[in-house]
CSV table of C-alpha atoms and ligand atoms in Angstrom, one decimal:
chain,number,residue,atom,x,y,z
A,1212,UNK,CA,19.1,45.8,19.7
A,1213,UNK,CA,21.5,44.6,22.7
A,1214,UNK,CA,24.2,44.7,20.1
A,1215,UNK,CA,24.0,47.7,19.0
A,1216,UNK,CA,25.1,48.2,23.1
A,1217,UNK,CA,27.9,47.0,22.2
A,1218,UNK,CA,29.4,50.1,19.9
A,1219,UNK,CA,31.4,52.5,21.2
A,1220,UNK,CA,28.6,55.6,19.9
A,1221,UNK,CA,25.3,54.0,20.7
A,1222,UNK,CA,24.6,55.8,24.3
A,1223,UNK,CA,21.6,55.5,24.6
A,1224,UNK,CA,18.0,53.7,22.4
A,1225,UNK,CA,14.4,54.3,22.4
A,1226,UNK,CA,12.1,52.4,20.5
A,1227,UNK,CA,8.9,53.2,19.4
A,1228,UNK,CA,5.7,50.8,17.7
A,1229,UNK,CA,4.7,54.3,16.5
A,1230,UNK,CA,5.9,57.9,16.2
A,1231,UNK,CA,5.0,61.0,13.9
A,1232,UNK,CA,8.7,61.7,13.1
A,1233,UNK,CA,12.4,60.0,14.9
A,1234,UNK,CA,13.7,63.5,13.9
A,1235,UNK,CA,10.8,65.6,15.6
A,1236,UNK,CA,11.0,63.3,19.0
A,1237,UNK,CA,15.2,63.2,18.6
A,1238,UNK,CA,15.1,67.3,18.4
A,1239,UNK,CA,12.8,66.8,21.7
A,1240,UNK,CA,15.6,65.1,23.2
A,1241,UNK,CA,18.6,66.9,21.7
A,1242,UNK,CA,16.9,70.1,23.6
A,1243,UNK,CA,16.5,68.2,26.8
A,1244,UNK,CA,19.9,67.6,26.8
A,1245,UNK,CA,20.5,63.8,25.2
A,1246,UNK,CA,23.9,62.9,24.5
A,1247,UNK,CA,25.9,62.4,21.2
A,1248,UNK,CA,25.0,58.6,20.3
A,1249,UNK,CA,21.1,58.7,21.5
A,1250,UNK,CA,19.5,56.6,18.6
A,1251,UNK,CA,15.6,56.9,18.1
A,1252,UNK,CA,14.3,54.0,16.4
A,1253,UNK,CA,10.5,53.6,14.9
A,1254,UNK,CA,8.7,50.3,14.1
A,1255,UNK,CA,6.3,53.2,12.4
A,1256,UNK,CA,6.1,57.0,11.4
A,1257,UNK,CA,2.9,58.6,10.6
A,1258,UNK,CA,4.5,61.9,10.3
A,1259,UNK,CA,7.8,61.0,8.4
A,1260,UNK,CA,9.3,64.7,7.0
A,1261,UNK,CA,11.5,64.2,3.9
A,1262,UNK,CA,14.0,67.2,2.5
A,1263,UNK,CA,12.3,70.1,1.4
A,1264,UNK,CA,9.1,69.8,3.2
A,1265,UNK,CA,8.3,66.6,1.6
A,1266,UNK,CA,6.5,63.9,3.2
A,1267,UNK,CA,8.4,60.7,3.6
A,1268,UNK,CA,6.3,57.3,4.3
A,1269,UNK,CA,7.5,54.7,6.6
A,1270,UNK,CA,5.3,51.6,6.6
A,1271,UNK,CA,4.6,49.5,9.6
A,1272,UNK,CA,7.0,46.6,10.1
A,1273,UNK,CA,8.8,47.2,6.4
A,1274,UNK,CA,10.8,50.5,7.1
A,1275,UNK,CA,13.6,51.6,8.7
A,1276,UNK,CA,12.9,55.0,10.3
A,1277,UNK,CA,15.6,56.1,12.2
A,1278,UNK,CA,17.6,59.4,14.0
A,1279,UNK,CA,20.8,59.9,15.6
A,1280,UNK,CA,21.8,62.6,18.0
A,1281,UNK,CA,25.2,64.5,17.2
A,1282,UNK,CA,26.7,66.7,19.3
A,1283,UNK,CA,30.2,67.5,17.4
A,1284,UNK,CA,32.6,70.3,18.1
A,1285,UNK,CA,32.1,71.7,14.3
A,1286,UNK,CA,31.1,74.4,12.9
A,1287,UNK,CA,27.5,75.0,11.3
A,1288,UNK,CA,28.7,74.5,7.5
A,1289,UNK,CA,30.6,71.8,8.1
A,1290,UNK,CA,27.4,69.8,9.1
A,1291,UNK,CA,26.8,68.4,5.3
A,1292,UNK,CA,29.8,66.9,5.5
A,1293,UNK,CA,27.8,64.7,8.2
A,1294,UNK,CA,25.4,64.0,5.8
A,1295,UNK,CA,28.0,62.3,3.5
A,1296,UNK,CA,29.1,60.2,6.4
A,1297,UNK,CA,25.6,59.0,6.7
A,1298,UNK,CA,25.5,58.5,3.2
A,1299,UNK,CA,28.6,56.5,3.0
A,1300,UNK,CA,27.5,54.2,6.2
A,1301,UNK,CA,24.3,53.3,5.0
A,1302,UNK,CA,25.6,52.4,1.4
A,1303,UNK,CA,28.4,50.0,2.9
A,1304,UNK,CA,25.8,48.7,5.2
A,1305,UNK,CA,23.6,47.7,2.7
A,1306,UNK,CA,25.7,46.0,0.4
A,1307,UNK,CA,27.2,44.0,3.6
A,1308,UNK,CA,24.2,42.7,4.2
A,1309,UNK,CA,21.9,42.3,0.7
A,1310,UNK,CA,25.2,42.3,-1.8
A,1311,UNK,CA,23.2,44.3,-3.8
A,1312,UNK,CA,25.6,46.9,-5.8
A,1313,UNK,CA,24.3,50.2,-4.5
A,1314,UNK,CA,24.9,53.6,-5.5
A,1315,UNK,CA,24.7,57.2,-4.0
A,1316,UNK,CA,23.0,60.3,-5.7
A,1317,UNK,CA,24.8,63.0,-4.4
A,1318,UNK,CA,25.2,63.8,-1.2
A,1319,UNK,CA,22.2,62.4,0.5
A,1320,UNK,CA,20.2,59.7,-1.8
A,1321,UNK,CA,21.1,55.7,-1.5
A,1322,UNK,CA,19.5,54.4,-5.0
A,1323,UNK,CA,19.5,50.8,-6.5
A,1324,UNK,CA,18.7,50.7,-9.7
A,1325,UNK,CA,17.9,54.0,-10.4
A,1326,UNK,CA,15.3,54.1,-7.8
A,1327,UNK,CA,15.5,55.3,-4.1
A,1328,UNK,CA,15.8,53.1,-1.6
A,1329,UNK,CA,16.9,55.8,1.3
A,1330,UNK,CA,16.8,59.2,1.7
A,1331,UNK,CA,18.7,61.1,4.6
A,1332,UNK,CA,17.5,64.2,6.7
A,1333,UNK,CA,19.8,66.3,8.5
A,1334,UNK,CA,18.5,68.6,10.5
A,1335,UNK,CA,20.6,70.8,13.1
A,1336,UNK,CA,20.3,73.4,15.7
A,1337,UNK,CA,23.1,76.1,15.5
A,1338,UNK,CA,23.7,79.3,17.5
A,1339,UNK,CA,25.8,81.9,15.6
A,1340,UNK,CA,28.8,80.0,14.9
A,1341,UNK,CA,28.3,76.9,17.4
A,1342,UNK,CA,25.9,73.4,16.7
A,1343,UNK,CA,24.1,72.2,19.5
A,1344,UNK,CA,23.3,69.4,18.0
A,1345,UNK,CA,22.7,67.2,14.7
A,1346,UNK,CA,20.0,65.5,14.1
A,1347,UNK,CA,20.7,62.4,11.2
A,1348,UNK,CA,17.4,60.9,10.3
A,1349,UNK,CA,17.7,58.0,7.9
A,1350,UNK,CA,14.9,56.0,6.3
A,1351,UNK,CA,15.3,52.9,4.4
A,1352,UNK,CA,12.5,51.0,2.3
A,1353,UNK,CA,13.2,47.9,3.2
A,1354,UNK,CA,10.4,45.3,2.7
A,1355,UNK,CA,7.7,47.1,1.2
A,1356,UNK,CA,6.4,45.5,-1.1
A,1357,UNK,CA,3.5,48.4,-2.9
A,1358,UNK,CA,4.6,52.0,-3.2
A,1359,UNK,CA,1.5,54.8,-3.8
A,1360,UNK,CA,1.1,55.4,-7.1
A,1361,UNK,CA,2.7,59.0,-7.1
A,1362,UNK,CA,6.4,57.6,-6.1
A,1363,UNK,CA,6.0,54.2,-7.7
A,1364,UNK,CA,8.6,55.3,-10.8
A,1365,UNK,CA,11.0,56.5,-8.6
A,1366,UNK,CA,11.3,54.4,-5.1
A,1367,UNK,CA,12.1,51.0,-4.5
A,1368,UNK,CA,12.4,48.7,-1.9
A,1369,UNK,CA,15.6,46.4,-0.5
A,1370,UNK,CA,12.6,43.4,-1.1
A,1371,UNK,CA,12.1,44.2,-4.7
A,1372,UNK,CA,15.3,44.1,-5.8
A,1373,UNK,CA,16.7,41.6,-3.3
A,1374,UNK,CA,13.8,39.1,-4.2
A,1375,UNK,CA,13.5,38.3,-0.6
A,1376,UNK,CA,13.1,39.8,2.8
A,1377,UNK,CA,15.8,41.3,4.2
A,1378,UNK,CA,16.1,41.8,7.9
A,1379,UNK,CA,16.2,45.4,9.6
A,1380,UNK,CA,18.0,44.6,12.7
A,1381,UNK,CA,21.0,43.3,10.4
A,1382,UNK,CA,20.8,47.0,8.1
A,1383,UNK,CA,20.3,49.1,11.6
A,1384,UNK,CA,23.3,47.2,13.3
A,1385,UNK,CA,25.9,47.8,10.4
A,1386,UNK,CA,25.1,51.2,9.6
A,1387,UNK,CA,25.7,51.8,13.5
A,1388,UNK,CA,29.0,50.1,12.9
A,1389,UNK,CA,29.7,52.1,9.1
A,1390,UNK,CA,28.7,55.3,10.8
A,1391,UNK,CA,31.0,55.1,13.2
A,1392,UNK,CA,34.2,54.5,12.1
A,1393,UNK,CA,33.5,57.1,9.6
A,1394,UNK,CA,32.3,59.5,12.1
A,1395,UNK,CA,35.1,59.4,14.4
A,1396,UNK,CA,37.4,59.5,11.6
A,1397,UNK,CA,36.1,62.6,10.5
A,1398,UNK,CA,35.7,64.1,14.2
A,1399,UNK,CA,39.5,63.1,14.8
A,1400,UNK,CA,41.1,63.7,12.1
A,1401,UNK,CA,39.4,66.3,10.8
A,1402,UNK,CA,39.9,64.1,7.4
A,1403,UNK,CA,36.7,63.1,5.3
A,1404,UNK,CA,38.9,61.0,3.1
A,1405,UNK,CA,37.3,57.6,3.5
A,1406,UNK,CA,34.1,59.1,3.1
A,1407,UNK,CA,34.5,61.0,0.0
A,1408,UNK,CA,36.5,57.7,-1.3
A,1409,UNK,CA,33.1,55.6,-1.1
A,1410,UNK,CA,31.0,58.7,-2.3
A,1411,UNK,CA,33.5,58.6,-5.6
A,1412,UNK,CA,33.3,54.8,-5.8
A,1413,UNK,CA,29.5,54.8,-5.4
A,1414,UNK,CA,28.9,57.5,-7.0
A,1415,UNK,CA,25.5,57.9,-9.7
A,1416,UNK,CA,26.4,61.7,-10.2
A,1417,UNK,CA,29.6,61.7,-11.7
A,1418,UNK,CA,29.1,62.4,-15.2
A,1419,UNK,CA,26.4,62.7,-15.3
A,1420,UNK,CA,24.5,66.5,-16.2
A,1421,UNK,CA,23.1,67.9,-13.3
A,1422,UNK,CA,20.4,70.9,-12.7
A,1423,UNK,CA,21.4,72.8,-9.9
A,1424,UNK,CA,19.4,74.6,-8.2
A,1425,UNK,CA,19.8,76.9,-5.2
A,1426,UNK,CA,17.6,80.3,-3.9
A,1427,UNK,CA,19.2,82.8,-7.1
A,1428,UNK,CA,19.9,80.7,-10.0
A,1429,UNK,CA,19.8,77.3,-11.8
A,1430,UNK,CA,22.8,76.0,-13.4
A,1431,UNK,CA,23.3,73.3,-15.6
A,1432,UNK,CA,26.2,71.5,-15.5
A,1433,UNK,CA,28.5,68.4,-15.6
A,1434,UNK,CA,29.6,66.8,-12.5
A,1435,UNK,CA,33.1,65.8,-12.5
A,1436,UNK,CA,34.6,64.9,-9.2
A,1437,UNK,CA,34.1,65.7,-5.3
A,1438,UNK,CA,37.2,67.4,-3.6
A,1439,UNK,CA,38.5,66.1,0.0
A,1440,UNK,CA,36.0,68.1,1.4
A,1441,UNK,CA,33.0,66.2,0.0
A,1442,UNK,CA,31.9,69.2,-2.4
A,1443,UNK,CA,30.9,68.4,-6.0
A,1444,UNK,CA,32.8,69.9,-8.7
A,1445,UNK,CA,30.7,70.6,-11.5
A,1446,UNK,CA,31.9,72.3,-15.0
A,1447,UNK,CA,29.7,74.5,-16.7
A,1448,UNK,CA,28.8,75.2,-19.5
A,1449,UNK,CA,31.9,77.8,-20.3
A,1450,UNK,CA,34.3,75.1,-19.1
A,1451,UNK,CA,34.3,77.0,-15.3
A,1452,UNK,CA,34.7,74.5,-12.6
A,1453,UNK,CA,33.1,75.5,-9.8
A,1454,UNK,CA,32.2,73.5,-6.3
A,1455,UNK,CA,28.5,72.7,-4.4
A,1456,UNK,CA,28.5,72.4,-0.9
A,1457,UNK,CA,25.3,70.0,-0.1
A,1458,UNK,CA,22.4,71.6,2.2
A,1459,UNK,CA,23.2,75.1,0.1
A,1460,UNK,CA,21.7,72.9,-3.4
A,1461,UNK,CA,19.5,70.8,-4.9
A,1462,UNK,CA,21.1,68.8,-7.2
A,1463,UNK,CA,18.9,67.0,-10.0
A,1464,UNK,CA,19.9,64.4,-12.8
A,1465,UNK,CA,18.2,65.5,-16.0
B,2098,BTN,C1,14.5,62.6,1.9
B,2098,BTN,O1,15.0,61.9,1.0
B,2098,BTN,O2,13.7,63.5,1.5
B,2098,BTN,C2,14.8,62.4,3.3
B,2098,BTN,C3,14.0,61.3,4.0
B,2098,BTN,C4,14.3,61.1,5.4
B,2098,BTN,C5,13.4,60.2,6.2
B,2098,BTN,C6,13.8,59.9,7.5
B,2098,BTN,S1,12.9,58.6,8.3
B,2098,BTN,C7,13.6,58.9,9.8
B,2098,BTN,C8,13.7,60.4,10.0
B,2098,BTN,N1,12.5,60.9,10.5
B,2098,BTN,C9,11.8,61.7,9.7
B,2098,BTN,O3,10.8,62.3,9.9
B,2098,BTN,N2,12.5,61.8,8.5
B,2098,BTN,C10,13.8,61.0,8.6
């Protein structure tokens, strides 16, 4: 982990054998005043929270569970775009190291195959129109090689499809280095450009028919393109092209 050190954004690590959830114990330390670049890493999670209240499993020794602490100067619905980033980092990161072609289910699954690989929670405390903090947790299945039988269609493992064990230091060190080229970009510029330009290349949504699903209606609809700002366009039905903003959506092949 010394070279992770060695990047500009790491600021701080801790490393746990076990923990009920990186993004419960980096909220901890988000409120006790950490700093942007504090990475939480777990060996374990016995608590690991997925999106939507699911729970996410993180295997001893064959997982990646991580969080990062982000304390940008954005505004509360600009946050997804973070998510993206993340996204983005993670799915250059893992083809660097396995050169297995990757893809990413819009905006926050990394899939090989057709089956989930990573999932990415972000998670972020906001007062009226100012963020405290971001919390990015990522998980990766890395080695596992047995999934329960309830997710056994849908997940898979770097392992499985690589045919060999791949190593977590090597995934944990370049999405460090992915992440934060993108990130500062973004924070900089202002500019999500490369970002979206990996999330187009990579992308297992576009057209494709998505459900779409937020608190008053469902839409079906076809997804065309995402716009500089990393919203999908989607047209429906009546040819009306309209644009999803991720964290408002959940966005479903059918
Ligand atoms: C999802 O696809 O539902 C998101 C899964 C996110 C899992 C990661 S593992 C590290 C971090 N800590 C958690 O409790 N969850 C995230």
């Amino acid at each position: 982990l010394i070279e992770l050190k060695l990047s500009r954004f790491v600021d701080d690590i801790y490393y746990f054998d076990k923990v009920d959830s990186t993004n419960s114990f980096a909220k901890k330390l988000a409120l006790e005043g950490a700093k942007e670049g504090t990475i939480i890493l777990s060996n374990e999670q016995t608590g690991g929270r997925g999106r939507l209240g699911r729970v996410w499993i993180s295997p001893p020794c064959s997982s990646i569970s991580m969080s990062l602490i982000l304390k940008p100067s954005i505004r509360p619905w600009d946050a997804a775009k973070i998510t993206e980033i993340t996204a983005a980092a993670v799915a250059i990161a893992i083809e660097k190291v396995t050169n297995l072609d990757v893809n990413i289910k819009w905006p926050n699954d990394i899939i090989i195959q057709n089956k989930k690989v990573c999932g990415i929670l972000t998670e972020m405390g906001a007062e009226l129109d100012n963020i405290n903090y971001v919390i990015v947790g990522i998980g990766i299945n890395v080695n596992i090689d047995e999934f329960p039988d309830e997710i056994k269609e849908v997940a898979t493992s770097l392992k499985k499809v690589a045919g060999k064990e791949i190593s977590r230091k090597e995934i944990v060190i370049n999405i460090v280095r992915e992440f934060e080229k993108l990130y500062y970009n973004f924070i900089e510029t202002g500019s999500l450009k490369e970002t979206v330009e990996i999330c187009k290349r990579k992308s297992a949504t576009l057209g494709k028919t998505v459900k779409i699903i937020n608190k008053s209606e469902t839409i079906i609809a076809e997804a065309v393109d995402i716009n500089d700002e990393g919203e999908l366009l989607v047209r429906k039905e009546n040819g009306e092209i309209i644009s999803v903003i991720s964290g408002e959506v959940s966005v479903r092949g059918i």
